[in-house]
Amino acid sequence: MDLSRLEKLSSEQWRIPRHGAMRVPGVIYGSKELVAAMDDKVYEQLVNVAALPGIVDAAYAMPDAHWGYGFPIGGVAAFDAEQGGVVSAGGVGFDISCGVRCLHTNLKSDQIVPVQRQLSEMLYQRIPAGLGSTGAIRLSEAEMDAMLAGGARWAVARGWGTEADLERIEEGGQMKHARPAKVSAQAKRRQRDEMGTLGSGNHYLEVQAVAEVFDAAIADAFGLRTGDIVVMIHCGSRGLGHQIGTEYLRDMAISAAQHGIALPDRELACAPINSGIGQDYLGAMRAAINCALANRQILTHLVREVFRELLPQAKLPLLYDVSHNTCKVEFHDKKALYVHRKGATRAFGPGHPELPPALRAAGQPVLIGGSMGTGSYVLAGTKQSEALAFSSACHGAGRAISRHQARRSYKGRKVVDDLAARGIIVKSPSMRGIAEEAPEAYKDVAAVVDATAEAGLARKVARTQPLVCVKG
């Protein structure tokens, strides 16, 4: 990206001045090196987002931002329904509520290493992964609607988890005002056999060791200490979410003109929040959020079963579950806004009333997934992030090259062997998928996290290192 087109506000904050059809400026967070390395599409897409009706304050890009569909991945924007604000399916994304949850284990590294290979095999056999993967659960029409309305609460009520889990999930495990009736029959068909599956792409299940603690007080509040073993699960709403995104993007593009919306890019198809199609999409999207929450809850149950069998002394309480790719109604400056986060994480600061009492003083856990070889991070939301980007932070490392480029540059088998030599066991049904997700295909997650912390979007708490990775 050409930095001469940006105004430097600080070492980690850059502004795109208003010009053309922009209603608000654009703001990019990141170091000089990270922003310069971003593709020009991030600039173009942020300019287009800033031109949408009813946008508030600015269109934001997180330090992991890269080109996406309509919105840049790592994009954040809030809209005011009372000012003609819109909801954009492209601003949420196709993998609705793709997210990460982190489980404690009360185990240490030296307890995992002797059974590392056996654990990897058992997790790989029990956790369906890969493109089109299906599980043992078959949902009837009535159960499908119950799941889409109930989310993780539905899953817990059917024996996949405990009530204590719900306290550590955004929205208490259930996104309210979901409307399963606004989810098409085709979307429901795609999901009927996919509950309790990881899927493909960048989704994974990892057993990790806490390698470093940066903030001892917050880490203690989160129950994290050096050498602790945790499990991170990264997945979303599978085929159902993708189908919802596809269908509503088409419908929004067709209806834009009748709502007087001139789209700067067809991929930014949107509808007024208070329109019929806007409300239908919000209802369907919330149902997809519930699907993702239920899916991660079932996967948690499957992981617990494996640990119970192999390491019966393990306990796997939930630290937290965060969603990316959502549009949620939140109050900022006492005003209800529709906050789109696409490849970005909610990061409420200390004292926020929506956080569970046990975490409220420390701030919301922000779970940052790295690549298979570089580790992940646990951050904590800050109070100042409220004013910086509607309490938002990055969600991962962000891709440095496309999947196509990665396939041309790396071989899946070599990636697996290289990681094994470093003590990281990777299991996947697809060597092609492994090549696409090679660690070198991503930005430096440490640089992204450092920029996020320097900007004040979130605080660094701990870094984890993978030991076992089941990759979709």
PDB file of N, CA and C in Angstrom, residues 70 102 104 110 120 131 136 167 174 176 188-189 219 269 281 295 308 314 340 345 351 359 385 434 437 467:
ATOM      1  N   GLY A  70     -15.964  -7.561  -0.673  1.00  0.00           N
ATOM      2  CA  GLY A  70     -16.662  -6.330  -0.290  1.00  0.00           C
ATOM      3  C   GLY A  70     -15.895  -5.568   0.769  1.00  0.00           C
ATOM      4  N   CYS A 102     -11.398 -21.259  23.609  1.00  0.00           N
ATOM      5  CA  CYS A 102     -10.220 -21.768  24.289  1.00  0.00           C
ATOM      6  C   CYS A 102     -10.646 -22.512  25.542  1.00  0.00           C
ATOM      7  N   HIS A 104      -9.307 -24.643  29.007  1.00  0.00           N
ATOM      8  CA  HIS A 104      -8.250 -25.064  29.919  1.00  0.00           C
ATOM      9  C   HIS A 104      -8.205 -26.599  29.932  1.00  0.00           C
ATOM     10  N   ASP A 110       4.593 -31.539  30.149  1.00  0.00           N
ATOM     11  CA  ASP A 110       5.233 -32.837  30.332  1.00  0.00           C
ATOM     12  C   ASP A 110       4.239 -33.985  30.452  1.00  0.00           C
ATOM     13  N   SER A 120      -3.066 -37.026  19.117  1.00  0.00           N
ATOM     14  CA  SER A 120      -3.336 -36.482  17.780  1.00  0.00           C
ATOM     15  C   SER A 120      -4.181 -37.449  16.957  1.00  0.00           C
ATOM     16  N   LEU A 131     -13.160 -30.576   3.749  1.00  0.00           N
ATOM     17  CA  LEU A 131     -14.226 -30.063   2.895  1.00  0.00           C
ATOM     18  C   LEU A 131     -15.387 -31.050   2.847  1.00  0.00           C
ATOM     19  N   ALA A 136     -21.750 -37.508  13.085  1.00  0.00           N
ATOM     20  CA  ALA A 136     -22.709 -38.554  13.445  1.00  0.00           C
ATOM     21  C   ALA A 136     -24.087 -37.995  13.753  1.00  0.00           C
ATOM     22  N   GLU A 167     -21.698 -19.315  30.411  1.00  0.00           N
ATOM     23  CA  GLU A 167     -21.255 -18.050  30.998  1.00  0.00           C
ATOM     24  C   GLU A 167     -20.021 -17.499  30.293  1.00  0.00           C
ATOM     25  N   GLN A 174     -26.315 -17.852  23.186  1.00  0.00           N
ATOM     26  CA  GLN A 174     -27.521 -17.826  22.342  1.00  0.00           C
ATOM     27  C   GLN A 174     -27.737 -16.421  21.802  1.00  0.00           C
ATOM     28  N   LYS A 176     -29.944 -13.824  20.438  1.00  0.00           N
ATOM     29  CA  LYS A 176     -31.391 -13.596  20.462  1.00  0.00           C
ATOM     30  C   LYS A 176     -31.869 -12.995  19.138  1.00  0.00           C
ATOM     31  N   LYS A 188     -30.409 -25.063   5.174  1.00  0.00           N
ATOM     32  CA  LYS A 188     -30.646 -26.070   6.213  1.00  0.00           C
ATOM     33  C   LYS A 188     -30.224 -27.457   5.744  1.00  0.00           C
ATOM     34  N   ARG A 189     -30.450 -27.766   4.482  1.00  0.00           N
ATOM     35  CA  ARG A 189     -30.021 -29.067   3.951  1.00  0.00           C
ATOM     36  C   ARG A 189     -28.504 -29.212   4.032  1.00  0.00           C
ATOM     37  N   ALA A 219      -3.431 -12.663  33.182  1.00  0.00           N
ATOM     38  CA  ALA A 219      -3.273 -14.103  32.948  1.00  0.00           C
ATOM     39  C   ALA A 219      -3.794 -14.898  34.133  1.00  0.00           C
ATOM     40  N   ALA A 269     -23.005  -5.264  -1.559  1.00  0.00           N
ATOM     41  CA  ALA A 269     -24.464  -5.313  -1.545  1.00  0.00           C
ATOM     42  C   ALA A 269     -24.979  -5.206  -0.117  1.00  0.00           C
ATOM     43  N   TYR A 281     -32.399 -10.568   6.657  1.00  0.00           N
ATOM     44  CA  TYR A 281     -31.009 -10.990   6.722  1.00  0.00           C
ATOM     45  C   TYR A 281     -30.514 -11.048   8.168  1.00  0.00           C
ATOM     46  N   ASN A 295     -22.185 -25.495  17.023  1.00  0.00           N
ATOM     47  CA  ASN A 295     -21.162 -26.352  16.426  1.00  0.00           C
ATOM     48  C   ASN A 295     -19.917 -26.410  17.305  1.00  0.00           C
ATOM     49  N   ARG A 308     -10.997 -37.336  28.252  1.00  0.00           N
ATOM     50  CA  ARG A 308     -11.475 -38.165  29.359  1.00  0.00           C
ATOM     51  C   ARG A 308     -10.997 -39.614  29.206  1.00  0.00           C
ATOM     52  N   ALA A 314      -7.666 -34.885  33.266  1.00  0.00           N
ATOM     53  CA  ALA A 314      -7.858 -33.572  32.646  1.00  0.00           C
ATOM     54  C   ALA A 314      -9.254 -33.025  32.914  1.00  0.00           C
ATOM     55  N   HIS A 340     -20.514  -4.087  12.330  1.00  0.00           N
ATOM     56  CA  HIS A 340     -20.035  -5.170  11.474  1.00  0.00           C
ATOM     57  C   HIS A 340     -18.572  -5.442  11.820  1.00  0.00           C
ATOM     58  N   THR A 345     -12.449  -9.129  15.942  1.00  0.00           N
ATOM     59  CA  THR A 345     -12.933  -9.679  17.194  1.00  0.00           C
ATOM     60  C   THR A 345     -13.475  -8.584  18.102  1.00  0.00           C
ATOM     61  N   GLY A 351     -14.833  -3.942  33.058  1.00  0.00           N
ATOM     62  CA  GLY A 351     -16.041  -3.340  33.594  1.00  0.00           C
ATOM     63  C   GLY A 351     -17.254  -3.406  32.694  1.00  0.00           C
ATOM     64  N   LEU A 359     -14.700 -12.403  34.759  1.00  0.00           N
ATOM     65  CA  LEU A 359     -13.766 -11.804  33.814  1.00  0.00           C
ATOM     66  C   LEU A 359     -13.910 -10.289  33.715  1.00  0.00           C
ATOM     67  N   SER A 385     -10.219   0.997  23.605  1.00  0.00           N
ATOM     68  CA  SER A 385     -10.621   0.439  22.324  1.00  0.00           C
ATOM     69  C   SER A 385     -12.031   0.869  21.932  1.00  0.00           C
ATOM     70  N   ILE A 434      -3.194 -28.312   3.596  1.00  0.00           N
ATOM     71  CA  ILE A 434      -2.021 -27.997   4.411  1.00  0.00           C
ATOM     72  C   ILE A 434      -1.127 -26.996   3.682  1.00  0.00           C
ATOM     73  N   GLU A 437      -2.392 -23.559   3.859  1.00  0.00           N
ATOM     74  CA  GLU A 437      -2.323 -22.989   5.199  1.00  0.00           C
ATOM     75  C   GLU A 437      -0.906 -23.021   5.769  1.00  0.00           C
ATOM     76  N   LEU A 467       1.142 -27.957  19.818  1.00  0.00           N
ATOM     77  CA  LEU A 467       1.743 -29.287  19.951  1.00  0.00           C
ATOM     78  C   LEU A 467       1.041 -30.269  19.025  1.00  0.00           C
TER      79      LEU A 467
END
